[in-house]
Coordinates of C-alpha atoms and ligand atoms in Angstrom, one line a residue:
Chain A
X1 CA -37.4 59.6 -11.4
X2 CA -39.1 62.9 -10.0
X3 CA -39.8 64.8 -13.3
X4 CA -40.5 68.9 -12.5
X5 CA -43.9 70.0 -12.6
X6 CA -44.0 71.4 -16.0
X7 CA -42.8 68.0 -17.9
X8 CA -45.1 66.3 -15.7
X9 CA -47.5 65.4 -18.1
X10 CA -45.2 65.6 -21.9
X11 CA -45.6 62.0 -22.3
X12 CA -49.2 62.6 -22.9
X13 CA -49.1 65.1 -25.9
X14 CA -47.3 62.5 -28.4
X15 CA -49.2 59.8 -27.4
X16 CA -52.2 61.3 -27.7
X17 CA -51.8 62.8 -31.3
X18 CA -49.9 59.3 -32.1
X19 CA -53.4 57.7 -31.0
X20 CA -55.5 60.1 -33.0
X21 CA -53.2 59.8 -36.4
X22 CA -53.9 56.4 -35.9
X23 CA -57.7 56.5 -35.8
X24 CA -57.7 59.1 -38.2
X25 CA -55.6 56.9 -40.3
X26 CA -57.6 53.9 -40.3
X27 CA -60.6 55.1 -40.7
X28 CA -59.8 57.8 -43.7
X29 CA -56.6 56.7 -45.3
X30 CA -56.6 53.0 -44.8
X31 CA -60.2 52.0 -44.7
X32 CA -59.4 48.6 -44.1
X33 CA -59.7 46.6 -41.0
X34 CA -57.8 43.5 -41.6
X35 CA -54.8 46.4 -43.0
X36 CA -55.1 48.2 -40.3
X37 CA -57.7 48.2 -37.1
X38 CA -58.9 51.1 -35.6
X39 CA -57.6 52.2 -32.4
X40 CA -61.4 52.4 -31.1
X41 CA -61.6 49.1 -32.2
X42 CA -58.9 47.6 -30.6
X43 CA -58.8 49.3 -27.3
X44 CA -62.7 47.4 -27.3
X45 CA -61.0 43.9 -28.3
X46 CA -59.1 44.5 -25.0
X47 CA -62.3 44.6 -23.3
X48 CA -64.1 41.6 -25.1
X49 CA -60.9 39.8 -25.0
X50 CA -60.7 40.3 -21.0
X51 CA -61.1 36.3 -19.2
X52 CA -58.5 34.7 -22.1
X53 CA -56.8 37.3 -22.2
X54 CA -55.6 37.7 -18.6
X55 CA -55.3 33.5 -18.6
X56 CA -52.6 33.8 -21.6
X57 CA -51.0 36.9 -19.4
X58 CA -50.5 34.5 -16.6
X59 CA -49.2 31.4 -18.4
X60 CA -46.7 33.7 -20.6
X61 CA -45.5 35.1 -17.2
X62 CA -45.1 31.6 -16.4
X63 CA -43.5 30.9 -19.2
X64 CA -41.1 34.2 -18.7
X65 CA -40.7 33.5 -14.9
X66 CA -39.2 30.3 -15.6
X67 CA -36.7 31.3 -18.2
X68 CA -35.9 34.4 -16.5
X69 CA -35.3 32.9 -13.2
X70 CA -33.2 30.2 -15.0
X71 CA -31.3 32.5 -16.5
X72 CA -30.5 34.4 -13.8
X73 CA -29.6 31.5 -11.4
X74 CA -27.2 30.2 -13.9
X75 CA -25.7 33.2 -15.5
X76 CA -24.9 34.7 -11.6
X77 CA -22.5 32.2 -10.5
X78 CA -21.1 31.8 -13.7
X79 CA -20.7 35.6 -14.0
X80 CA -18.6 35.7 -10.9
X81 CA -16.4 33.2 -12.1
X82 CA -16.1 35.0 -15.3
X83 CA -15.5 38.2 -13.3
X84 CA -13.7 37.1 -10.4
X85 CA -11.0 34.7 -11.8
X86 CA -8.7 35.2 -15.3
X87 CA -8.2 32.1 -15.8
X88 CA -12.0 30.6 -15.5
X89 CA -12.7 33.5 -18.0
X90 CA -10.4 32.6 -20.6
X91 CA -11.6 29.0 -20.7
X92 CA -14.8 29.5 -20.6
X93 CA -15.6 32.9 -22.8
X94 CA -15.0 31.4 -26.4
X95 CA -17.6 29.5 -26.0
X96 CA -20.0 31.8 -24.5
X97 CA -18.7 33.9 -27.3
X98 CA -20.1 31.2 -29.9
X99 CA -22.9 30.3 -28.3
X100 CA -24.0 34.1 -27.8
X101 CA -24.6 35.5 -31.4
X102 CA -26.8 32.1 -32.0
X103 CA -30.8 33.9 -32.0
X104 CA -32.9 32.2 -29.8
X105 CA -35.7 31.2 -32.4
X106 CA -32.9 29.0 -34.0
X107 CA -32.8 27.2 -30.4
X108 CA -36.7 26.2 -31.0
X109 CA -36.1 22.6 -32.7
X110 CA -34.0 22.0 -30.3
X111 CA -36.1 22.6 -27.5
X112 CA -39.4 21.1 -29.4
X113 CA -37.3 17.7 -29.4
X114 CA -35.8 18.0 -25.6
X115 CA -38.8 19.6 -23.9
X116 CA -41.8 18.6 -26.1
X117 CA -44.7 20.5 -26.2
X118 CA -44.4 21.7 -22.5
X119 CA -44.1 25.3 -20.3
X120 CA -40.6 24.4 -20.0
X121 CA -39.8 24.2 -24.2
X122 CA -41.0 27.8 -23.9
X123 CA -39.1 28.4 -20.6
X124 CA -36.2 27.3 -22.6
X125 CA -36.7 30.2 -25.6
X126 CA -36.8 32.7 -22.8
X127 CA -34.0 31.5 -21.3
X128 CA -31.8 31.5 -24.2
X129 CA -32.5 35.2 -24.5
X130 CA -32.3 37.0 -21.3
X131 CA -29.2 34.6 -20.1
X132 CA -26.7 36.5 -22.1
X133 CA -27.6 40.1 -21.7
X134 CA -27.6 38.8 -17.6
X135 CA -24.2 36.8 -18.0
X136 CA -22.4 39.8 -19.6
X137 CA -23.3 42.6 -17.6
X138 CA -22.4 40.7 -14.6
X139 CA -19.3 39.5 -15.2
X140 CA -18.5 43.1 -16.7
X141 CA -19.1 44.7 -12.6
X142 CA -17.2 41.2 -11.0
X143 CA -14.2 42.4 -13.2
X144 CA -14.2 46.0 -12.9
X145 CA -13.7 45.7 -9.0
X146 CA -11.3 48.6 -8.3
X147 CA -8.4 46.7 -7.1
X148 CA -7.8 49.0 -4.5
X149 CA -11.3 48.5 -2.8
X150 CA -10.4 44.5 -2.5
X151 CA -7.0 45.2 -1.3
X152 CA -8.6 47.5 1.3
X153 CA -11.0 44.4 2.4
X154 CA -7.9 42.1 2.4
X155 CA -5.9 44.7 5.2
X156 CA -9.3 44.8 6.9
X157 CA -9.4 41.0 7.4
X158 CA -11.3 39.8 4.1
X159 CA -9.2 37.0 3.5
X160 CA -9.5 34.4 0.3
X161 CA -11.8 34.5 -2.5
X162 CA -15.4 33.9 -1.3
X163 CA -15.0 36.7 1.9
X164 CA -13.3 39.0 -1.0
X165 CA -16.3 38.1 -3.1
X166 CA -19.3 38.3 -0.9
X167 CA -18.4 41.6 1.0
X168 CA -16.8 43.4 -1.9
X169 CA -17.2 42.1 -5.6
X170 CA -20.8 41.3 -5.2
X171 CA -22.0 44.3 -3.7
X172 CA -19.9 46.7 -6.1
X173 CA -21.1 44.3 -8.7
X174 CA -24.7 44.4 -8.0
X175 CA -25.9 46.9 -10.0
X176 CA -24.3 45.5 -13.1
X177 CA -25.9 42.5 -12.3
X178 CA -29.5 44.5 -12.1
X179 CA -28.6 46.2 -15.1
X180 CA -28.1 43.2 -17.0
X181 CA -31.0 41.4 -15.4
X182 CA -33.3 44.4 -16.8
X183 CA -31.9 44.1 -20.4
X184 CA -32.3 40.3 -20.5
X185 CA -36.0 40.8 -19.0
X186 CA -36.6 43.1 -22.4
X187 CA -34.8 40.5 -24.7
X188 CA -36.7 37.8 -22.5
X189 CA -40.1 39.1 -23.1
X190 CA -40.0 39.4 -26.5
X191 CA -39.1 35.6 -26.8
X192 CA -42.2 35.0 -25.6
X193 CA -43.7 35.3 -28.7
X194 CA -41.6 33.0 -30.7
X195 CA -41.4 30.5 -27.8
X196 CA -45.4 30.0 -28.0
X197 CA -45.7 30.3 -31.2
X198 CA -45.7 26.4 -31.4
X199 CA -48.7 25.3 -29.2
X200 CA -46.4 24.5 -26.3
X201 CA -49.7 25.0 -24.3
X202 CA -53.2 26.4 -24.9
X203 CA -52.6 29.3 -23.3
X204 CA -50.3 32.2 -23.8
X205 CA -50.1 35.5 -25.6
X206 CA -47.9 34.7 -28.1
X207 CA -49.9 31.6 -28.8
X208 CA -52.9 33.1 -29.0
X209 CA -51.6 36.1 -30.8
X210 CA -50.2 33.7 -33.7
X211 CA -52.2 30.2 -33.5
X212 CA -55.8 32.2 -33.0
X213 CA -55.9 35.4 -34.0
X214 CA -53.7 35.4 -36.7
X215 CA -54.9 32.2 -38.1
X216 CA -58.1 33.8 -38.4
X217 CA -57.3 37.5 -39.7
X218 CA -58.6 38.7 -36.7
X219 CA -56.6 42.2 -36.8
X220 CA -57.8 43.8 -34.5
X221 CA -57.3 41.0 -31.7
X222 CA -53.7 40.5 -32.9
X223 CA -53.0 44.5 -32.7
X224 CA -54.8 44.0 -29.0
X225 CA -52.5 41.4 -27.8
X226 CA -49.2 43.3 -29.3
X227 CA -50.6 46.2 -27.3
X228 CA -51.1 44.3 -24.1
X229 CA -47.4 42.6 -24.7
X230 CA -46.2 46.0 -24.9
X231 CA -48.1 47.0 -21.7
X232 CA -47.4 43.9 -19.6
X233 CA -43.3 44.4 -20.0
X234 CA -43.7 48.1 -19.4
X235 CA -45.2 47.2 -15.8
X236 CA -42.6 44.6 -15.4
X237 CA -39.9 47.2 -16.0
X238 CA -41.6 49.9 -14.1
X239 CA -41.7 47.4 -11.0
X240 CA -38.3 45.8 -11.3
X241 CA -36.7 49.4 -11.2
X242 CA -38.8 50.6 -8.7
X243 CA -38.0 47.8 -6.4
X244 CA -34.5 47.3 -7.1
X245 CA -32.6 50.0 -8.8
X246 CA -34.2 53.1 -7.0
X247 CA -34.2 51.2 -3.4
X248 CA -31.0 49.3 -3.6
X249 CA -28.4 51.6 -5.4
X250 CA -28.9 55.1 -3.5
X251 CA -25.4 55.1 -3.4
X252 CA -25.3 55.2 -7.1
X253 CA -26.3 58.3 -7.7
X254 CA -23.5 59.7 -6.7
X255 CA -21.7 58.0 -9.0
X256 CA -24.0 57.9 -12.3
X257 CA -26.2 61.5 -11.9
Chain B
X1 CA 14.7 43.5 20.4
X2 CA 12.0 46.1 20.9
X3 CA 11.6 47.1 17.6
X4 CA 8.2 46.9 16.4
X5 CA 9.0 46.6 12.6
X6 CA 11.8 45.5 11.0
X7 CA 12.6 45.4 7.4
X8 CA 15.9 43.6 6.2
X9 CA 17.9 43.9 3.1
X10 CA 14.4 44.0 1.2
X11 CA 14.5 44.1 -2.5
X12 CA 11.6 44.4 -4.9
X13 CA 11.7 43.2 -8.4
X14 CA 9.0 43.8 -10.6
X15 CA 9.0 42.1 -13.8
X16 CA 6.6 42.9 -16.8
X17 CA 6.5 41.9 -20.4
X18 CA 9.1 45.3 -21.0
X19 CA 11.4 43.8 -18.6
X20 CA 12.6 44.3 -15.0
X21 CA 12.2 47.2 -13.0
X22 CA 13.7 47.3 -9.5
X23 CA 11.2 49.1 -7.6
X24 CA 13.8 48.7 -3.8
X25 CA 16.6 47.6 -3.6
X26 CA 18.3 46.3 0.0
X27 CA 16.1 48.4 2.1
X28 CA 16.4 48.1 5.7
X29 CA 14.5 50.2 8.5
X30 CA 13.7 49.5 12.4
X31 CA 10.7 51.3 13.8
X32 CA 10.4 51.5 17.2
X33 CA 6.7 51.1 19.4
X34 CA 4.4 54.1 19.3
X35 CA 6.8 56.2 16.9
X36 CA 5.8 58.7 14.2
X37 CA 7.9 57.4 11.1
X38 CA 7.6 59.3 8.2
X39 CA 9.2 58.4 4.8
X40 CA 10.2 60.8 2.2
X41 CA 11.3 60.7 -1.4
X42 CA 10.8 61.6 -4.8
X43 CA 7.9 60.1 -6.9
X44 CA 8.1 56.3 -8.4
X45 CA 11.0 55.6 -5.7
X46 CA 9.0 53.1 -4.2
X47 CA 7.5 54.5 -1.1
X48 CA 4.3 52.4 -1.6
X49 CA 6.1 49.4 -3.2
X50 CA 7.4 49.5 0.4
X51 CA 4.0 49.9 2.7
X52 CA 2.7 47.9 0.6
X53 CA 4.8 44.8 1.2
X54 CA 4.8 45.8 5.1
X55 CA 1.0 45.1 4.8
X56 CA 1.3 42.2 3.0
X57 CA -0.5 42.6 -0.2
X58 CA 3.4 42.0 -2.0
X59 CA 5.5 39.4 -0.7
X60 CA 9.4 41.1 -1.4
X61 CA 11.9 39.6 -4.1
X62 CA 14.0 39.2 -1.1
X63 CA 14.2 40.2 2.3
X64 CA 12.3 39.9 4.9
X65 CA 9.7 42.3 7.0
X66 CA 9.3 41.3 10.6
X67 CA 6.1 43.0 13.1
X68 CA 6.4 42.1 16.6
X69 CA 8.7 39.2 16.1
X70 CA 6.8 37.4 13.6
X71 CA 7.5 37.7 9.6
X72 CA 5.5 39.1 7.7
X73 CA 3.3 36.4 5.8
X74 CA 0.3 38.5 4.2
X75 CA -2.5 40.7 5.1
X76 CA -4.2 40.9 8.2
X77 CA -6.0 43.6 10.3
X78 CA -3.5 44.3 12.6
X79 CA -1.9 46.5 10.3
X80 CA -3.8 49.2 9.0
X81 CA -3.7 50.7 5.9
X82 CA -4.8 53.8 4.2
X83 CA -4.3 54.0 0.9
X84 CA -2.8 56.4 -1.5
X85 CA -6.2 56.7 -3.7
X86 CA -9.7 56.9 -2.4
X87 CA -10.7 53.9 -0.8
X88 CA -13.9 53.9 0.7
X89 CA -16.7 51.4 -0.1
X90 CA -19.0 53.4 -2.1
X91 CA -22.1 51.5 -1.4
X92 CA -21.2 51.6 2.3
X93 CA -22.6 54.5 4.5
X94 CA -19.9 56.5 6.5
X95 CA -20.6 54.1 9.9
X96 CA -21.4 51.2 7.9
X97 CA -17.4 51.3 5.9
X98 CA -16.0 51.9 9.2
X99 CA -18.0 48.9 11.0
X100 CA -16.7 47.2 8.4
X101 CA -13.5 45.6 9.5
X102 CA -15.5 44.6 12.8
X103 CA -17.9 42.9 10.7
X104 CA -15.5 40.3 9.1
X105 CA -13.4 40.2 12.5
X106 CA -17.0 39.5 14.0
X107 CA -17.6 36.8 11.2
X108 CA -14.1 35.1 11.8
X109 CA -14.5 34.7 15.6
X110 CA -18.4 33.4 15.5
X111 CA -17.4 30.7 13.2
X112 CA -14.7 29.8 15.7
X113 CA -16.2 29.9 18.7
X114 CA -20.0 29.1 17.3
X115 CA -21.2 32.1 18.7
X116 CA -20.6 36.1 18.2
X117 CA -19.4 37.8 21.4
X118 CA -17.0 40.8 21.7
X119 CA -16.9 43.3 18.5
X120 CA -19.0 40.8 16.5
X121 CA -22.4 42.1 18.5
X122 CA -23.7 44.5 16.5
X123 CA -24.3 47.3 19.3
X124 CA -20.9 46.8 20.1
X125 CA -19.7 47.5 16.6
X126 CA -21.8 50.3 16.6
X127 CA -20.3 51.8 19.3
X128 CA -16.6 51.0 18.6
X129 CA -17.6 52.6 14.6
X130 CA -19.3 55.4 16.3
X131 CA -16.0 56.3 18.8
X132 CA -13.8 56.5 16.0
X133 CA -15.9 58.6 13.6
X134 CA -16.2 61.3 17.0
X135 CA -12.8 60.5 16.9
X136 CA -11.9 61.9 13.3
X137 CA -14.1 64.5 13.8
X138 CA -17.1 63.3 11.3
X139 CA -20.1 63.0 13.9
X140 CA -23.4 63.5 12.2
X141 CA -21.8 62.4 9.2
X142 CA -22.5 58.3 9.8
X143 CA -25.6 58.2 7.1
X144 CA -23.7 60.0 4.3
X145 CA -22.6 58.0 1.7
X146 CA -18.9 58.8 0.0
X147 CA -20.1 60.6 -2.6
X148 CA -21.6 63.1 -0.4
X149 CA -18.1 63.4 1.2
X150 CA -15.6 65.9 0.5
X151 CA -12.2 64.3 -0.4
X152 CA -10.8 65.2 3.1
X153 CA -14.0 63.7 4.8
X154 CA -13.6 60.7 3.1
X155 CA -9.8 60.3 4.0
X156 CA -11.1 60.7 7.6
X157 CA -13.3 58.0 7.4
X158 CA -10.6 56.0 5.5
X159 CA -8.4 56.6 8.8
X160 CA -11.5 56.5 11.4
X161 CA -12.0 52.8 9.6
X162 CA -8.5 51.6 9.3
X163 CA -8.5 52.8 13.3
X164 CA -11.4 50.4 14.0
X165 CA -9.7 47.3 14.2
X166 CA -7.3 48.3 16.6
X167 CA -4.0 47.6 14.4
X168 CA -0.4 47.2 15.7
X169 CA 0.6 49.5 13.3
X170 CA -1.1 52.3 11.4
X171 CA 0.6 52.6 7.6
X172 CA -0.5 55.8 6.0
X173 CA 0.4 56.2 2.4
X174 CA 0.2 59.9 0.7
X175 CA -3.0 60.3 2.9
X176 CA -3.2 64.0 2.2
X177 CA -1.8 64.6 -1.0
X178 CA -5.1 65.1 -2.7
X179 CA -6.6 67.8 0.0
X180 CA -5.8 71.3 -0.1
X181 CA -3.5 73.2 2.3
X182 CA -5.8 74.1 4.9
X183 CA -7.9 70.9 4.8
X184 CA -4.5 69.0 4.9
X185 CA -3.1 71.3 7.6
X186 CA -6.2 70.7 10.2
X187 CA -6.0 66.6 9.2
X188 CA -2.2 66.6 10.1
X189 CA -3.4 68.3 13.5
X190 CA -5.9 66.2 14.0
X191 CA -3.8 63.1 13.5
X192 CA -1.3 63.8 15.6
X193 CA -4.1 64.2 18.4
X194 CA -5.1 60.6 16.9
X195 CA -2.0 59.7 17.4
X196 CA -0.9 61.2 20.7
X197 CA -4.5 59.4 22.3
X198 CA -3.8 56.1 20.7
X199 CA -0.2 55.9 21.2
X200 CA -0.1 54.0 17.7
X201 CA 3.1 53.2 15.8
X202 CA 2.5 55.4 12.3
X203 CA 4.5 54.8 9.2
X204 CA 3.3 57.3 7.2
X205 CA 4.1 58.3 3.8
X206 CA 4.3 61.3 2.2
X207 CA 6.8 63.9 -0.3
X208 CA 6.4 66.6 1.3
X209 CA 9.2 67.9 3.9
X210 CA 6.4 70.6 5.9
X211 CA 4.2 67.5 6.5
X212 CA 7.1 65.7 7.3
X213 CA 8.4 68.1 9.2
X214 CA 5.5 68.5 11.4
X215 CA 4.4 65.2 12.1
X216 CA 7.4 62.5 12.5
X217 CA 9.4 61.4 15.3
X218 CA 11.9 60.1 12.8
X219 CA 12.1 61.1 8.9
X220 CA 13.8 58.3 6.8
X221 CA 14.6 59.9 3.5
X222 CA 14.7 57.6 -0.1
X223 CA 16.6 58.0 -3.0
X224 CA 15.6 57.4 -6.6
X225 CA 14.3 54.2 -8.1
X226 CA 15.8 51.6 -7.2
X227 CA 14.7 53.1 -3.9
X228 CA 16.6 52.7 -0.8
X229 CA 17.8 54.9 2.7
X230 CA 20.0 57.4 2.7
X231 CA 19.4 59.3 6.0
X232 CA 17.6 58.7 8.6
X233 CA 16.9 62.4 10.8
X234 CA 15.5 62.5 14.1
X235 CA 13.1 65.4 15.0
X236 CA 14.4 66.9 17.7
X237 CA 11.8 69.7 17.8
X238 CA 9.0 69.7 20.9
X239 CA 5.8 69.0 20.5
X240 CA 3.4 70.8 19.5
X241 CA 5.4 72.2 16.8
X242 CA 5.2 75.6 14.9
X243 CA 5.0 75.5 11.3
X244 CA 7.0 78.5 11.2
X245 CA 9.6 78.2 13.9
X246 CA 12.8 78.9 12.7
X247 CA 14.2 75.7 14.4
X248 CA 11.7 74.0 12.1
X249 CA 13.2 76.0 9.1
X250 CA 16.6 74.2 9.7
X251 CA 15.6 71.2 10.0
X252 CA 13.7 71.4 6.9
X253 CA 16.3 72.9 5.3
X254 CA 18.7 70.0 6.1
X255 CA 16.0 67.6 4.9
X256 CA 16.1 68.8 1.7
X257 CA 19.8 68.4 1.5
X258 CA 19.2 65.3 2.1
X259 CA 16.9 65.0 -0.7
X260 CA 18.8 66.6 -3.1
X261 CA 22.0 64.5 -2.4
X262 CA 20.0 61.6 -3.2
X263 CA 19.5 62.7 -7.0
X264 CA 23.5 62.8 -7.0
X265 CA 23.1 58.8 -5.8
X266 CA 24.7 58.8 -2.6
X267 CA 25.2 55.6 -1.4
X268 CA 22.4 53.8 0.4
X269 CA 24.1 54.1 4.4
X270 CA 21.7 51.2 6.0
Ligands
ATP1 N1 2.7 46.2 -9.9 C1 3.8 46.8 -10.5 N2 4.3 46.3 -11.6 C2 5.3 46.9 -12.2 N3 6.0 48.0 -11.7 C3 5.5 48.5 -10.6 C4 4.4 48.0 -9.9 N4 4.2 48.8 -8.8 C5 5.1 49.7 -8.8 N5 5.9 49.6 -9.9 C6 7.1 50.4 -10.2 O1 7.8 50.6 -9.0 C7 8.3 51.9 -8.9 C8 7.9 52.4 -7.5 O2 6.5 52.6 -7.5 P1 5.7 53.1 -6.2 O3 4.3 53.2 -6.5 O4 6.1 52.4 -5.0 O5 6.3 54.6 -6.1 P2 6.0 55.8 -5.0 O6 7.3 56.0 -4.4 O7 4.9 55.4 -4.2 O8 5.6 57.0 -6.0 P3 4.6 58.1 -5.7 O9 5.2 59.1 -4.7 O10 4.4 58.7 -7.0 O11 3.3 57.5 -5.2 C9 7.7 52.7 -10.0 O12 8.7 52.9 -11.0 C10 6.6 51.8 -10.6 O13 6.6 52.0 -12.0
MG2 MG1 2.9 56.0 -4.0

């Protein structure tokens, strides 16, 4: 996104007067740390908090890598099914349909008694949430193949389902699929929370956020680590587009701008 | 038998959840080798129905469509097609949507004989891609992507890529009707040059009796739905043709009494 030079720097104005209310806030209105922190006083918890807190960073990536990449290498080919074929998505969409509106925190028994206290029972959380927002927008661009572009492979020699799929659905479809994957990256991140909220490991910003901080009424450590969640899937979004929307999908602009 | 198509007694029976609509009924046409064919009639008669099922994407109620001796079983790339509607692969460069019919040809043949040789090199694709796009006219153009085409541009490449393969036959449907006068004027010309280098056989598609007119060997006129021949005209005019002649003016004049006697049914003659 190339901004002109005049709104170059707009993003700065409201955060800074957001950051000032804030301190003003807390530190006239409020006047109560555990109610709420300083800015000041977080944005030095940060600091302090530097050793564990890059530690829990890594292991909730860890945690979100696996889920993610789960999610993504199942929902894909079960996308293009969905997309590709009528008849695979009419048996199998009711019961993506059911299983959908079900919130992933309600999956956490479950995946207390089947993965036990491991990176994997979090994995699981994660997965739950980004799968859907993946399998949807996929199978969305594997449907909406103009038939006219598949008929055109067909004359020019693409012959039966996985030619028809690989050199025209998939790469029509492929920014629906990075679409998706971006969505169910957000919803994906903020499982993270919930998923370590019970100790699956002694690391983790969720876990630490909830099973440390919280426990203790350390405020200002807690308003730290929502910041730092906030930050770490900003970068993760920043990154994903920059590498694959703006790189792979120059042909899109055409299309969406 | 040197025809190179032949389509016999074809009939085409769609059925929907309204009920049946007969899109042809007992068409029959013989297009001989390198000819200019050009088909004419009025909207929904089934002019695509038709290319269609020559290309093989429909398989005909009844009937039967025969290329070079052999029926007609489904789609292949030795017939050529460019489509009504825009067709180009969007996420395709200009070079890279024509290459890519000599990609999957190129794909087909190293699977068979374990190694790519022929079109399936990727200079050589290059090359063949690059000689056609000179060939329609769109050199310098082999980066853009479609949407930075005009709608002309992109039925260029659309022809410059159904070209690539090399097909028996070229089937053009409408191919122009979404250009302007001028622009469709100049791709007329240029296709006949197309033509008259590759000595392809064209069935090409089209309502309009100028286009018609100016480019075919042979006009075979349609009636109304349920579409069939009524009259097939040779153009007897030399080549290269005025627009304007007044030899031309006749003959358009007797297409279109042609294609008005079709609205009073006249009987199919073939
Ligand atoms: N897949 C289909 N299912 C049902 N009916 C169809 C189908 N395809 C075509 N038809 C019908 O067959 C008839 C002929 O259609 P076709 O597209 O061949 O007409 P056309 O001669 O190409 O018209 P135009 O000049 O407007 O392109 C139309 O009445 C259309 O409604
Ligand atoms: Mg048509």
């Amino acid at each position: 996104m190339r901004l002109p030079r005049e709104e170059k720097g707009l993003w700065l104005v409201p955060l800074v007067a957001v950051i000032l209310l804030w301190e003003f806030s807390a530190v006239f209105v409020v006047k109560d740390p555990l109610k709420l922190p300083r800015f000041s006083a977080v944005v030095f918890s940060i600091y302090a908090l530097r050793d564990v807190l890059i530690a829990d960073t890594l292991v909730s990536l860890l945690h979100f890598g696996i889920g993610v990449g789960l999610a993504f290498a199942v929902a894909l080919p079960l996308a293009i099914g969905m997309g590709w074929s009528r008849r695979v998505f009419k048996a199998v969409d009711p019961i993506v349909e059911l299983l959908r509106p079900i919130p992933p925190l309600a999956w956490i028994p479950l995946a207390m008694i089947w993965f036990h206290l491991t990176h994997y029972a979090a994995g699981f959380i994660i997965f739950i949430g980004a799968f859907f927002p993946i399998l949807i927008d996929s199978y969305t661009g594997f449907r909406d193949v103009p038939k006219v572009l598949v008929e055109t492979g067909k004359v020019l020699g693409c012959i039966g389902d996985r030619k028809q799929i690989r050199f025209v659905a998939l790469p029509y479809a492929l920014p629906s699929v990075a679409t998706g994957t971006r969505v169910g990256m957000g919803v994906g991140w903020m499982c993270v929370v919930a998923a370590e909220m019970f100790a699956v490991s002694d690391y983790g910003l969720g876990y630490r956020l909830f099973q440390k901080f919280y426990f203790l009424h350390q405020m200002d450590y807690v308003v730290a680590y929502m910041l730092v969640l906030g930050l770490v899937a900003l970068c993760l979004d920043r990154l994903f587009r920059h590498f694959v929307e703006e790189r792979l999908f120059r042909w899109k602009k055409g299309i969406v701008k | 038998m040197n025809h190179k198509l032949e389509i016999r007694g074809v009939t085409q029976v769609f059925s929907s959840e309204e009920g049946e609509v007969k899109a042809l009924e007992g068409v029959n046409l013989e297009v001989r080798p390198a000819e200019f064919l050009c088909i004419i009639g009025p909207s929904g008669c089934g002019k695509t129905t038709l290319l269609r099922m020559v290309a093989g994407l429909e398989q005909p109620s009844s009937g039967e469509i025969i290329l070079d001796g052999k029926p007609v079983r489904g789609p292949s790339p030795d017939r050529g097609m460019v489509f009504q509607e825009f067709s180009l692969f969007p996420w395709r460069t200009v070079l890279r949507n024509v290459e890519f019919g000599l990609e999957i040809k190129g794909k087909v043949e190293g699977k068979v004989k374990g190694k790519g040789g022929g079109v399936s090199g990727k200079k050589e694709r290059r090359e063949v891609a690059e000689k056609y796009i000179e060939l329609v006219g769109l050199r310098g153009f082999e980066r853009h992507y479609p949407y930075e085409l005009s709608g002309g541009m992109k039925q260029r490449v659309a022809i410059a890529r159904a070209l690539a393969t090399e097909p028996a036959i070229l089937l053009m449907d409408e191919p122009f009707g979404s250009v302007d006068a001028q622009t469709r004027n100049v791709l007329q010309e240029e296709l006949l040059g197309i033509w008259q280098r590759t000595r392809k056989t064209i069935l090409f598609v089209t309502h309009s009796v100028d286009e018609a007119v100016y480019l075919a060997d042979r006009v075979a006129v349609m009636s109304a739905r349920p579409g069939c021949f009524v009259k097939c005209l040779e153009v007897d005019l030399p080549r290269p043709r005025k627009r304007t002649s007044v030899e031309a003016n006749e003959f358009r004049e007797k297409l279109l009494m042609w294609l008005s006697l079709e609205r009073s049914k006249a009987a199919c003659i073939f």
